[in-house]
Amino acid sequence: MKPKINKQDIEFLIDCLKNGKEIPEVYKYALFPTKQKEYELVYAGKMRKEDVLADTEEAKPVPLQIEKVFNGKKYPLCSKDWHNLLVFGDNLQILKTFNENKDPLVKNKIKGKVKLIYIDPPFGTGDEYDGAKGQSAYSAKRKGADFVEFLRRRLILLKEILADDGSIFVRMDYHFGHYVKLVLDEVFGKGNFRNEMIVNRTRTLKGEYKQFATATDSLFLYAKDKEIMTFNGFRKLKPESDWKWVEMHLPGSRKDKSLLYRKIFGKTIKAPTGRRWALSQEALENAIGRGLVRLNKKTGLPQFLTKYETLGSNWTDISGYSKYFDYPTENSEDLLERVIRCCSNESDLVMDVFAGSGTTLAVAEKLGRRWIGCDIGKLAIYTTQKRLLQIDQGKNLEDQKKKYGKPVKSFAVVTSGLYDLGKIFALQKDEYIRFVKDLFEIEETKTAKIGGVEIDGKKREFYVKIFPYWELKNASVDEKYLQELHKNIGGKIDDRFYIIAPANNVNFISDYHQIGNVRYYFLKVPYQIIKELHKVQFKKFRQPQSKNQINDLDEAIGFHFIRQPEVKSEIKKLKDKVVLKIKKFESAYSQDKTGEKLKNFESLAMLLVDLNYDGEKFMMTNYFFAQDLLNHKPSDKEESEEEIKKELKKQKEIIKEFPKKDCGEEIMAIYVDIYGNEFKEVFKVK
């Protein structure tokens, strides 16, 4: 039913517009009603598609920062001017950046060019599944409509960056599959639904009661445009006992003699009356060379050995999950091989924005596709990085008894929304200007100068100046600088002016300084949020402190800068073991979400270790969540975030022992706090 606006509403709205007041959100759908479809899923908090695509305080494009590129002779480019991408960050922000299509790293390379998307998002059920080592491996925290909307917003953006002939696979379990199917119908169009495959779940719920064990998940396939979608189908090898010899002729009398005669084993044979040969001469010779053709002893006619069958929507003949990398809900390579072969070709671009252990990326690499993977978890990024760098040791998809044997092609590890300050200031002038403009959403303006002062753009209709610290190395934004600036432009601008500058170059503690009727706001790098300028408080996404939190869904708001945690540690080399003792770990962000001060070890998320560090690449050999590092490990019933923090608070020190035989000359340790900040150190042990 369309919302109605009465006379009092109209008068109120006119008053808001006249006096520059904000219009309450309750009027949104009355003023801008959505067009009703045949049916749609309605729930609290559902955002209009137009609002999802627009930039908002909650989600906006953020710049991409290259962390490390694996290239050169060892990792050759898969195609000209393209690095495969492994991106750390909130996938909603990342997708907004891809869709905006401005960042030089991805401009005109991704939007509208992704041939295949595969996602297996954490289902948001709160169910626990058996993981390796008897631990709970999955417990997502988003429930009901919150989860559906979380996924819907990402699906809307994924459609925007999908190629016109592209397709998307979405894996779901029984809790939300029916809701997500409706959302997919809404986003991609009911007519573009192609299939619902069933795949093995392999992990059954504990404590089934008065119900059958759940054995399968759903895998939905949608095209962006069913008429032109890339679809190769898939033929699977049948068990040898099911191989059959079949006749090689088909119904249909033809005058064309090329369809009636074939040379087989040196003898020209004519097709039976009213029939024609199924294979061309070239295809027939190929089949003979592979031992797939014989002559029927009774009829003398050729027969073909059928080893394969066309795949349908029942995919339970292969495993749906794998435990090879000990990562919760790790999809199997067999499943992803089938997906990628079905709907893409060599050199096509494949994407997974819930990359997890990196199965999609690894299989895409082996099949000669280009790829992009995103994840919000540090463990996922390091697991995937190691998997790719060691891909030559992985299985060959054609013959699983053999190794793949080829090095990974060049790829870049990229961050989005959490930035290394040192790398920003190491940028060249033009790159720095572009980066901070993207960071603070500065729009271009035709005005180049005001009163002789160079203008770098506009933010919310107010002018912006980027402080040229590279030229004014001994200067700063102080009272003298502002007075000189005001003398030149104060009478020619509105009541607000923005200055972007390194925090160390700003001599004011306050967020702004007022001269006359003009407020000069400081957008500092690194940035501390100015509450007056933001309706929504910036929010950091969190890293898990236990294995059962790995698949918790989280989102970021705004952007943040890396601030190294403070770590005090030492290494002891004993006869048969190496002992790492951690005496102190404190995050630079010293308060939790409630404002309470975090004490020693409370902010520790995980410890990642490379026991044989080669001085160049971090190849994770061990990982330990904060929960794994406790002296007193909580019982299974006490695995909540609060219980883990409570136990961490009691810790005086953390000790981890490693067999000396497993260690190389150097060990690298990475300590990660709950906000994704890292401290890295290298120990010599031999």
XYZ file of C-alpha atoms in Angstrom:
686
model
C 0.000 0.000 0.000
C 1.410 3.407 -1.018
C 2.162 5.672 1.985
C -0.026 8.797 2.094
C 1.006 12.373 2.887
C -1.624 14.596 4.487
C -1.863 18.397 4.581
C 0.102 18.669 7.839
C 2.880 16.523 6.363
C 3.104 18.792 3.325
C 3.338 21.925 5.488
C 6.020 20.277 7.644
C 8.058 19.250 4.594
C 7.846 22.749 3.079
C 9.079 24.200 6.379
C 12.026 21.752 6.374
C 12.986 22.724 2.841
C 12.683 26.462 3.494
C 14.784 26.369 6.646
C 17.363 23.794 5.551
C 16.228 21.204 8.084
C 16.749 17.475 7.615
C 13.698 15.569 6.371
C 13.012 12.613 8.701
C 13.691 9.187 7.201
C 10.090 8.148 7.845
C 9.092 10.153 4.745
C 11.527 8.365 2.420
C 9.124 5.849 0.915
C 6.223 8.302 0.846
C 8.262 10.744 -1.239
C 10.151 8.135 -3.249
C 7.984 4.998 -3.428
C 9.535 1.810 -4.781
C 7.985 0.212 -7.838
C 6.285 -3.011 -6.815
C 7.290 -6.202 -8.600
C 5.277 -9.408 -9.019
C 6.477 -10.308 -5.540
C 9.310 -9.270 -3.275
C 10.695 -10.065 0.128
C 9.757 -7.311 2.572
C 11.495 -6.921 5.922
C 12.666 -4.275 8.378
C 15.750 -2.341 7.322
C 15.458 -3.060 3.597
C 17.254 -0.335 1.640
C 16.199 0.858 -1.805
C 18.468 -0.256 -4.633
C 19.196 3.390 -5.447
C 20.380 3.965 -1.887
C 22.578 0.848 -1.957
C 24.328 2.103 -5.089
C 24.670 5.646 -3.746
C 27.544 6.670 -1.480
C 26.455 6.854 2.153
C 28.152 7.358 5.509
C 27.690 3.638 6.173
C 29.330 2.477 2.935
C 31.321 4.410 0.391
C 34.196 3.747 -2.015
C 37.612 3.829 -0.380
C 41.056 3.852 -2.042
C 42.992 0.649 -2.641
C 46.534 0.467 -1.265
C 49.013 -2.108 -2.583
C 50.624 -4.012 0.277
C 52.856 -6.364 -1.733
C 53.178 -7.541 -5.331
C 54.410 -11.022 -6.145
C 55.799 -10.648 -9.665
C 58.949 -10.770 -11.754
C 60.424 -13.857 -13.376
C 59.176 -16.142 -10.626
C 55.570 -14.912 -10.883
C 54.899 -13.875 -14.521
C 51.906 -11.719 -15.510
C 48.861 -13.728 -16.582
C 48.010 -11.000 -19.119
C 49.267 -7.561 -20.094
C 48.698 -4.831 -17.480
C 46.906 -7.188 -15.089
C 47.783 -8.484 -11.643
C 45.410 -10.890 -9.951
C 44.158 -9.273 -6.733
C 43.822 -10.509 -3.152
C 42.073 -7.707 -1.253
C 41.822 -7.333 2.532
C 38.824 -5.306 3.690
C 35.043 -5.059 3.926
C 33.695 -6.411 0.634
C 30.878 -3.838 0.538
C 33.399 -0.986 0.510
C 35.556 -2.872 -1.993
C 32.609 -3.480 -4.329
C 31.678 0.207 -4.099
C 35.225 1.063 -5.187
C 35.040 -1.385 -8.102
C 31.637 -0.022 -9.126
C 32.797 3.608 -8.903
C 35.526 2.658 -11.403
C 37.904 5.506 -10.534
C 40.753 3.956 -8.552
C 43.724 3.671 -10.969
C 44.457 0.124 -9.817
C 41.113 -1.140 -11.155
C 39.807 1.578 -13.500
C 38.222 0.030 -16.617
C 39.562 -3.394 -15.606
C 36.803 -4.869 -13.435
C 33.414 -3.159 -13.784
C 31.403 -4.960 -16.444
C 34.230 -7.443 -17.047
C 33.767 -10.134 -14.372
C 32.650 -13.302 -16.157
C 31.945 -15.469 -13.111
C 31.233 -14.795 -9.443
C 31.161 -17.523 -6.809
C 30.238 -16.780 -3.206
C 29.702 -18.990 -0.188
C 28.818 -16.413 2.476
C 28.575 -17.460 6.129
C 24.925 -18.350 6.401
C 24.148 -16.338 9.508
C 22.476 -19.232 11.317
C 24.402 -19.482 14.545
C 24.643 -23.256 14.039
C 27.872 -24.978 14.945
C 29.534 -27.548 12.731
C 32.263 -30.037 13.543
C 35.624 -28.625 12.560
C 39.102 -30.068 12.639
C 40.505 -31.075 16.015
C 37.012 -31.372 17.478
C 36.540 -27.622 17.714
C 33.444 -25.679 16.762
C 34.221 -24.203 13.386
C 31.347 -21.954 12.446
C 29.057 -19.630 14.290
C 27.806 -16.640 12.376
C 26.238 -13.847 14.349
C 23.869 -12.174 11.924
C 20.276 -13.282 12.183
C 17.171 -13.145 10.016
C 16.477 -9.974 8.069
C 19.830 -8.519 9.086
C 21.675 -11.322 7.274
C 19.406 -11.205 4.214
C 19.928 -7.458 3.824
C 23.668 -7.814 4.443
C 23.835 -10.192 1.477
C 21.318 -8.338 -0.729
C 23.359 -5.130 -0.720
C 26.407 -7.032 -1.915
C 24.420 -8.871 -4.584
C 23.173 -5.552 -5.987
C 26.751 -4.338 -6.401
C 27.969 -7.688 -7.723
C 25.415 -7.484 -10.526
C 26.728 -4.045 -11.476
C 30.287 -5.296 -11.981
C 29.306 -8.566 -13.668
C 29.876 -8.814 -17.446
C 26.711 -8.873 -19.576
C 27.392 -12.525 -20.440
C 28.449 -13.331 -16.883
C 26.851 -15.439 -14.165
C 26.867 -15.886 -10.400
C 26.798 -18.966 -8.156
C 25.545 -18.490 -4.578
C 25.847 -21.284 -2.033
C 23.258 -21.370 0.771
C 22.033 -23.774 3.419
C 18.469 -24.659 4.380
C 18.082 -21.837 6.905
C 18.184 -18.975 4.416
C 18.169 -20.585 0.973
C 14.484 -19.841 0.319
C 14.849 -16.184 1.372
C 18.030 -15.688 -0.652
C 16.340 -17.252 -3.712
C 13.704 -14.496 -3.547
C 16.415 -11.850 -3.210
C 18.284 -13.287 -6.204
C 15.041 -13.223 -8.221
C 14.630 -9.577 -7.259
C 18.217 -8.528 -8.041
C 18.937 -10.586 -11.187
C 15.400 -11.146 -12.445
C 13.295 -14.268 -12.039
C 13.828 -15.117 -15.714
C 17.605 -15.227 -15.266
C 17.424 -18.063 -12.741
C 19.084 -21.058 -14.400
C 19.458 -23.825 -11.818
C 19.437 -24.865 -8.197
C 22.123 -27.511 -7.734
C 22.355 -29.631 -4.612
C 25.839 -30.133 -3.189
C 27.133 -32.241 -0.341
C 27.205 -30.525 3.009
C 29.492 -33.176 4.594
C 29.184 -31.518 7.997
C 26.117 -32.571 9.938
C 24.576 -30.761 12.855
C 25.268 -32.085 16.318
C 22.392 -33.497 18.308
C 19.775 -34.080 15.582
C 16.388 -34.460 17.251
C 13.214 -35.653 15.516
C 14.512 -34.700 12.078
C 16.589 -36.163 9.269
C 20.257 -35.226 9.177
C 20.836 -32.349 6.773
C 23.138 -33.637 4.052
C 23.051 -30.975 1.313
C 23.273 -27.258 0.564
C 21.782 -25.345 -2.362
C 23.881 -23.763 -5.097
C 21.919 -21.150 -7.050
C 23.005 -20.196 -10.573
C 21.820 -16.906 -12.103
C 22.765 -15.211 -15.359
C 22.991 -11.474 -15.801
C 21.347 -12.077 -19.185
C 20.285 -15.661 -19.899
C 20.239 -15.070 -23.670
C 23.972 -14.374 -23.929
C 25.435 -15.982 -20.796
C 28.613 -18.025 -21.112
C 27.668 -21.642 -20.460
C 29.837 -24.606 -21.410
C 27.976 -27.300 -19.522
C 29.985 -30.076 -17.902
C 30.537 -33.748 -18.674
C 31.635 -36.026 -15.869
C 33.422 -39.369 -16.041
C 31.167 -42.321 -15.229
C 32.344 -45.323 -13.171
C 34.107 -47.828 -15.453
C 31.336 -50.357 -14.788
C 28.878 -47.951 -16.458
C 30.883 -47.428 -19.658
C 28.912 -48.541 -22.733
C 29.520 -49.153 -26.440
C 26.841 -47.325 -28.451
C 26.055 -47.097 -32.148
C 27.612 -44.161 -34.002
C 24.728 -43.383 -36.387
C 21.723 -41.114 -35.916
C 18.265 -40.906 -37.571
C 18.005 -38.797 -40.704
C 18.488 -39.656 -44.357
C 20.701 -37.107 -46.108
C 21.500 -36.560 -49.798
C 24.849 -35.107 -48.740
C 27.235 -38.040 -49.158
C 29.680 -36.456 -46.689
C 27.234 -37.476 -43.939
C 26.761 -41.010 -45.230
C 30.322 -42.297 -45.662
C 33.210 -42.632 -43.215
C 36.636 -44.223 -43.503
C 37.101 -46.444 -40.451
C 40.162 -48.621 -39.843
C 41.104 -48.199 -43.547
C 37.651 -49.249 -44.763
C 34.925 -46.959 -46.193
C 31.603 -47.718 -44.501
C 28.168 -46.369 -45.447
C 25.622 -45.470 -42.755
C 22.554 -47.776 -42.539
C 19.487 -46.827 -44.592
C 17.702 -43.782 -43.166
C 20.633 -42.995 -40.885
C 23.710 -40.733 -40.919
C 27.040 -40.773 -39.056
C 27.175 -38.863 -35.750
C 30.832 -37.801 -36.030
C 32.779 -35.942 -38.686
C 35.760 -37.748 -40.228
C 38.152 -35.600 -38.158
C 36.299 -36.268 -34.886
C 36.110 -39.954 -35.738
C 39.861 -40.218 -36.301
C 40.458 -38.427 -33.010
C 38.198 -40.923 -31.214
C 39.963 -43.867 -32.885
C 43.300 -42.466 -31.709
C 41.977 -42.427 -28.129
C 40.772 -46.027 -28.322
C 37.084 -45.097 -28.198
C 35.962 -46.795 -31.441
C 35.528 -50.470 -32.357
C 33.692 -52.477 -35.018
C 30.694 -54.508 -33.874
C 31.579 -58.158 -34.513
C 28.022 -59.013 -35.620
C 27.068 -55.979 -37.732
C 30.493 -54.766 -38.799
C 29.377 -51.222 -37.931
C 31.432 -48.907 -35.715
C 30.575 -48.303 -32.064
C 31.657 -45.531 -29.688
C 32.674 -46.048 -26.041
C 30.758 -43.606 -23.783
C 32.748 -42.787 -20.650
C 31.081 -39.485 -19.809
C 27.613 -38.222 -19.036
C 26.185 -34.706 -19.157
C 25.962 -33.194 -15.697
C 22.564 -32.308 -14.248
C 21.648 -30.376 -11.103
C 22.535 -33.207 -8.702
C 26.149 -32.544 -7.702
C 26.322 -34.896 -4.732
C 28.780 -37.141 -6.575
C 31.645 -34.926 -5.331
C 32.575 -33.479 -1.951
C 31.189 -30.051 -1.157
C 33.712 -29.173 1.522
C 37.360 -29.938 2.146
C 39.577 -30.013 5.242
C 42.912 -29.781 3.458
C 43.781 -26.314 4.801
C 42.000 -26.718 8.162
C 39.818 -23.691 7.408
C 36.128 -23.732 8.443
C 33.626 -24.148 5.576
C 36.462 -24.626 3.078
C 34.929 -25.418 -0.327
C 36.393 -28.332 -2.262
C 38.495 -27.869 -5.403
C 36.329 -30.461 -7.195
C 33.272 -28.265 -6.668
C 34.986 -25.074 -7.823
C 36.507 -26.791 -10.862
C 33.002 -27.724 -11.966
C 31.661 -24.212 -11.354
C 34.495 -22.426 -13.155
C 34.598 -24.770 -16.160
C 30.813 -24.475 -16.599
C 30.558 -20.717 -16.922
C 33.924 -19.259 -17.940
C 36.796 -19.744 -20.370
C 40.560 -19.268 -20.202
C 41.634 -15.664 -19.405
C 38.139 -14.776 -18.136
C 37.899 -12.895 -14.836
C 36.587 -14.852 -11.822
C 35.667 -13.274 -8.466
C 34.968 -14.446 -4.908
C 34.264 -11.755 -2.292
C 34.079 -14.242 0.607
C 37.409 -15.826 -0.336
C 38.036 -17.751 2.913
C 40.779 -20.313 2.332
C 41.122 -19.267 -1.330
C 39.673 -22.315 -3.102
C 38.026 -20.239 -5.851
C 41.249 -18.347 -6.526
C 43.450 -21.454 -6.522
C 41.189 -23.322 -8.948
C 40.814 -20.255 -11.179
C 44.619 -20.043 -11.275
C 44.967 -23.713 -12.244
C 42.359 -23.327 -14.998
C 44.049 -20.294 -16.546
C 41.503 -17.705 -15.416
C 42.273 -14.273 -14.004
C 40.933 -13.743 -10.490
C 39.997 -11.364 -7.672
C 39.444 -12.459 -4.079
C 38.333 -10.402 -1.072
C 38.060 -11.188 2.614
C 37.708 -9.287 5.871
C 39.814 -11.773 7.855
C 43.588 -11.638 8.276
C 43.703 -15.425 8.655
C 41.904 -15.834 5.320
C 44.355 -13.491 3.580
C 47.459 -15.243 4.942
C 45.979 -18.719 4.333
C 45.177 -17.815 0.727
C 48.559 -16.146 0.179
C 50.383 -19.281 1.319
C 48.101 -21.530 -0.732
C 48.804 -19.528 -3.888
C 52.554 -19.286 -3.343
C 52.696 -23.062 -2.873
C 50.224 -23.871 -5.643
C 52.860 -25.814 -7.582
C 52.717 -28.392 -4.764
C 48.914 -28.637 -4.987
C 47.014 -31.314 -6.873
C 46.699 -31.345 -10.655
C 43.032 -31.018 -11.608
C 43.471 -33.255 -14.656
C 45.254 -36.019 -12.736
C 44.919 -35.762 -8.967
C 47.754 -38.243 -8.429
C 50.122 -35.630 -9.856
C 51.127 -32.201 -8.585
C 50.099 -29.018 -10.402
C 53.778 -28.189 -10.903
C 53.458 -24.565 -12.089
C 54.219 -21.361 -10.130
C 51.395 -18.931 -9.403
C 51.133 -15.996 -11.789
C 51.710 -12.464 -10.532
C 49.277 -11.207 -7.907
C 49.016 -8.230 -5.586
C 47.915 -8.212 -1.951
C 45.850 -5.048 -1.511
C 44.250 -3.325 1.481
C 41.023 -1.336 1.505
C 39.891 0.828 4.400
C 42.884 0.096 6.672
C 45.955 1.970 5.519
C 49.699 1.945 6.112
C 50.632 5.564 6.823
C 54.241 5.100 5.743
C 53.162 3.911 2.307
C 50.869 6.940 1.892
C 53.673 9.429 2.556
C 55.994 7.428 0.292
C 53.699 8.112 -2.666
C 54.758 10.550 -5.357
C 53.073 13.967 -5.220
C 50.363 13.217 -7.818
C 49.649 9.785 -6.318
C 49.383 11.284 -2.822
C 46.961 13.967 -4.020
C 44.816 11.370 -5.772
C 44.833 9.077 -2.723
C 43.764 11.713 -0.176
C 41.145 13.063 -2.575
C 39.617 9.601 -2.793
C 39.962 9.096 0.952
C 38.130 12.292 1.889
C 35.721 12.245 -1.084
C 36.973 15.445 -2.669
C 35.163 16.400 -5.864
C 36.821 18.175 -8.761
C 36.036 21.853 -9.292
C 36.498 24.240 -12.194
C 37.868 26.834 -9.780
C 41.665 26.561 -9.886
C 42.577 29.550 -7.703
C 40.926 31.952 -5.269
C 42.857 35.072 -4.336
C 46.015 33.485 -5.713
C 45.580 30.330 -3.576
C 45.424 26.999 -5.423
C 42.191 25.088 -4.796
C 42.218 21.278 -4.981
C 38.498 20.541 -5.073
C 35.284 20.625 -3.068
C 33.829 18.621 -0.189
C 30.099 19.066 0.324
C 30.162 22.261 -1.766
C 32.970 23.818 0.301
C 36.463 24.409 -1.061
C 39.448 22.219 -0.166
C 43.183 22.876 -0.019
C 45.750 20.055 0.156
C 48.664 21.318 2.237
C 51.825 20.863 0.073
C 54.035 19.366 2.786
C 56.518 18.154 0.153
C 57.256 21.808 -0.734
C 56.888 23.369 2.720
C 59.069 20.903 4.615
C 59.778 23.264 7.515
C 56.298 24.807 7.634
C 53.064 23.734 9.255
C 49.380 24.594 9.446
C 49.569 27.063 12.317
C 48.052 30.424 13.269
C 50.380 32.312 10.925
C 49.565 30.029 7.957
C 45.808 30.374 8.530
C 45.968 34.168 8.928
C 47.864 34.459 5.636
C 45.394 32.094 3.968
C 42.412 34.013 5.368
C 43.834 37.331 4.179
C 43.789 36.007 0.606
C 40.542 34.020 0.499
C 38.501 34.834 3.638
C 36.214 37.328 1.915
C 35.743 35.172 -1.193
C 34.604 31.840 0.267
C 31.687 30.493 2.292
C 31.783 29.913 6.050
C 33.687 26.620 5.824
C 37.038 25.634 4.270
C 38.864 22.280 4.442
C 42.616 21.748 4.725
C 44.080 18.255 4.207
C 47.461 17.822 5.879
C 49.642 15.268 7.693
C 48.687 15.273 11.377
C 52.268 16.161 12.345
C 52.010 19.319 10.236
C 48.899 20.631 12.002
C 49.574 22.743 15.100
C 45.984 22.700 16.346
C 44.468 20.165 18.735
C 40.893 21.157 17.853
C 39.110 19.947 14.721
C 38.841 23.460 13.303
C 40.019 27.027 13.818
C 37.715 29.975 13.228
C 38.780 33.347 11.823
C 35.965 35.828 11.391
C 32.964 33.901 10.109
C 35.042 31.163 8.431
C 35.790 27.806 10.050
C 38.956 26.143 8.732
C 38.532 22.375 9.231
C 41.554 20.059 9.411
C 41.321 16.691 7.658
C 44.420 15.066 9.103
C 46.383 12.086 7.849
C 46.049 9.862 9.860
C 42.450 10.935 10.354
C 40.618 11.141 13.641
C 36.893 11.425 13.023
C 35.363 14.901 13.339
C 31.956 14.116 14.786
C 30.454 17.346 13.466
C 31.156 16.202 9.891
C 29.858 12.627 10.172
C 26.355 11.412 10.947
C 27.635 7.898 11.592
C 30.563 6.981 13.828
C 33.373 5.226 11.960
C 33.540 1.528 12.822
C 36.491 -0.863 12.565
C 35.827 -4.448 11.525
C 37.011 -7.013 14.047
C 39.273 -10.042 13.768
C 38.239 -13.302 15.495
C 39.753 -14.389 18.810
C 38.661 -18.020 18.420
C 38.064 -20.473 15.609
C 34.308 -20.427 16.030
C 34.321 -16.683 15.245
C 36.093 -17.017 11.869
C 32.910 -16.781 9.819
C 31.292 -14.019 11.853
C 30.060 -11.398 9.420
C 31.258 -7.881 10.103
C 31.260 -4.535 8.335
C 33.419 -1.436 8.371
C 32.244 2.161 8.345
C 34.697 4.752 7.064
C 38.431 4.091 7.000
C 41.294 3.701 9.462
C 45.071 3.793 9.600
C 47.307 0.987 10.778
C 48.658 1.584 14.263
C 51.091 -1.074 15.404
C 50.273 -2.838 18.666
C 52.908 -2.711 21.398
C 54.568 -6.099 21.844
C 57.257 -7.286 24.236
C 58.557 -10.770 23.553
C 61.629 -12.961 23.633
C 62.812 -16.208 22.098
C 64.646 -19.009 23.913
C 66.585 -21.692 22.043
C 66.700 -24.942 23.988
C 68.159 -28.306 22.998
C 65.118 -29.717 21.228
C 62.679 -26.813 21.116
C 62.283 -23.093 20.549
C 60.181 -21.157 23.071
C 58.412 -17.891 22.234
C 57.454 -15.905 25.330
C 55.069 -12.939 24.902
C 55.147 -10.631 27.913
C 53.019 -7.779 26.629
C 50.472 -7.118 23.894
C 48.453 -3.911 23.799
C 46.568 -2.462 20.854
C 47.143 1.194 19.981
C 43.345 1.416 19.988
C 43.041 0.953 23.722
C 39.243 0.902 24.171
C 36.610 -1.635 23.211
C 33.257 -0.795 21.611
C 31.773 0.113 25.013
C 34.592 2.554 25.788
C 36.145 0.279 28.421
C 39.955 0.217 28.484
C 41.459 -2.985 27.091
C 44.096 -4.475 29.365
C 47.155 -6.549 28.460
C 46.334 -9.329 25.925
C 42.599 -8.459 25.795
C 42.964 -6.969 22.318
C 45.006 -9.898 20.941
C 43.192 -11.704 18.126
C 45.766 -14.169 16.835
C 49.400 -15.136 16.462
C 50.599 -16.204 13.004
C 53.971 -17.943 12.628
C 56.324 -18.909 9.801
C 58.803 -21.371 11.307
C 61.025 -21.310 8.222
C 61.012 -17.663 7.130
C 63.115 -17.092 3.999
C 63.579 -13.343 4.522
C 61.170 -12.478 1.716
C 57.795 -14.227 1.851
C 55.704 -14.959 4.939
C 54.471 -18.552 4.531
C 52.279 -19.263 7.543
C 53.051 -22.634 9.137
C 51.064 -22.189 12.362
C 48.238 -19.996 13.570
C 46.852 -19.587 17.066
C 43.751 -17.667 18.045
C 43.822 -15.811 21.337
C 41.692 -18.604 22.763
C 44.364 -21.160 21.809
C 46.974 -19.150 23.727
C 45.155 -19.184 27.058
C 46.768 -20.906 30.029
C 43.289 -21.964 31.081
C 41.325 -22.762 27.948
C 37.568 -22.154 28.363
C 35.266 -25.123 27.946
C 33.125 -25.461 24.807
C 30.277 -23.694 26.591
C 32.472 -20.696 27.409
C 33.652 -19.759 23.922
C 31.920 -16.386 23.802
C 33.873 -13.219 23.131
C 33.364 -12.030 26.696
C 34.599 -15.292 28.221
C 37.743 -15.223 26.110
C 38.442 -11.599 27.075
C 37.890 -12.466 30.714
C 40.505 -15.233 30.527
C 42.947 -13.081 28.535
C 42.784 -10.432 31.231
C 44.173 -12.971 33.725
C 47.205 -13.832 31.577
C 50.604 -12.703 32.884
C 52.448 -14.004 29.830
C 51.886 -16.262 26.827
C 54.244 -19.121 25.982
C 54.342 -21.138 22.749
C 56.792 -23.969 22.123
C 57.906 -25.251 18.709
C 59.995 -28.366 17.950
C 63.474 -27.254 16.894
C 63.465 -29.749 14.018
C 60.538 -27.841 12.453
C 62.366 -24.500 12.528
C 64.612 -22.993 9.877
C 67.264 -20.340 10.452
C 64.662 -17.653 11.138
C 61.142 -17.521 12.540
C 58.708 -14.737 11.691
C 55.836 -13.937 14.051
C 52.869 -11.696 13.256
C 50.748 -10.508 16.174
C 47.279 -9.300 15.102
C 44.943 -7.217 17.247
C 41.143 -7.395 17.106
C 41.064 -4.487 14.615
C 43.461 -6.047 12.100
C 46.581 -4.090 13.088
C 49.814 -6.090 12.971
C 53.191 -6.170 14.653
C 55.821 -8.279 12.876
C 59.156 -9.516 14.157
C 61.837 -11.943 13.009
C 63.905 -14.159 15.328
C 67.160 -15.929 14.462
C 67.016 -19.445 15.892
C 69.949 -21.234 14.225
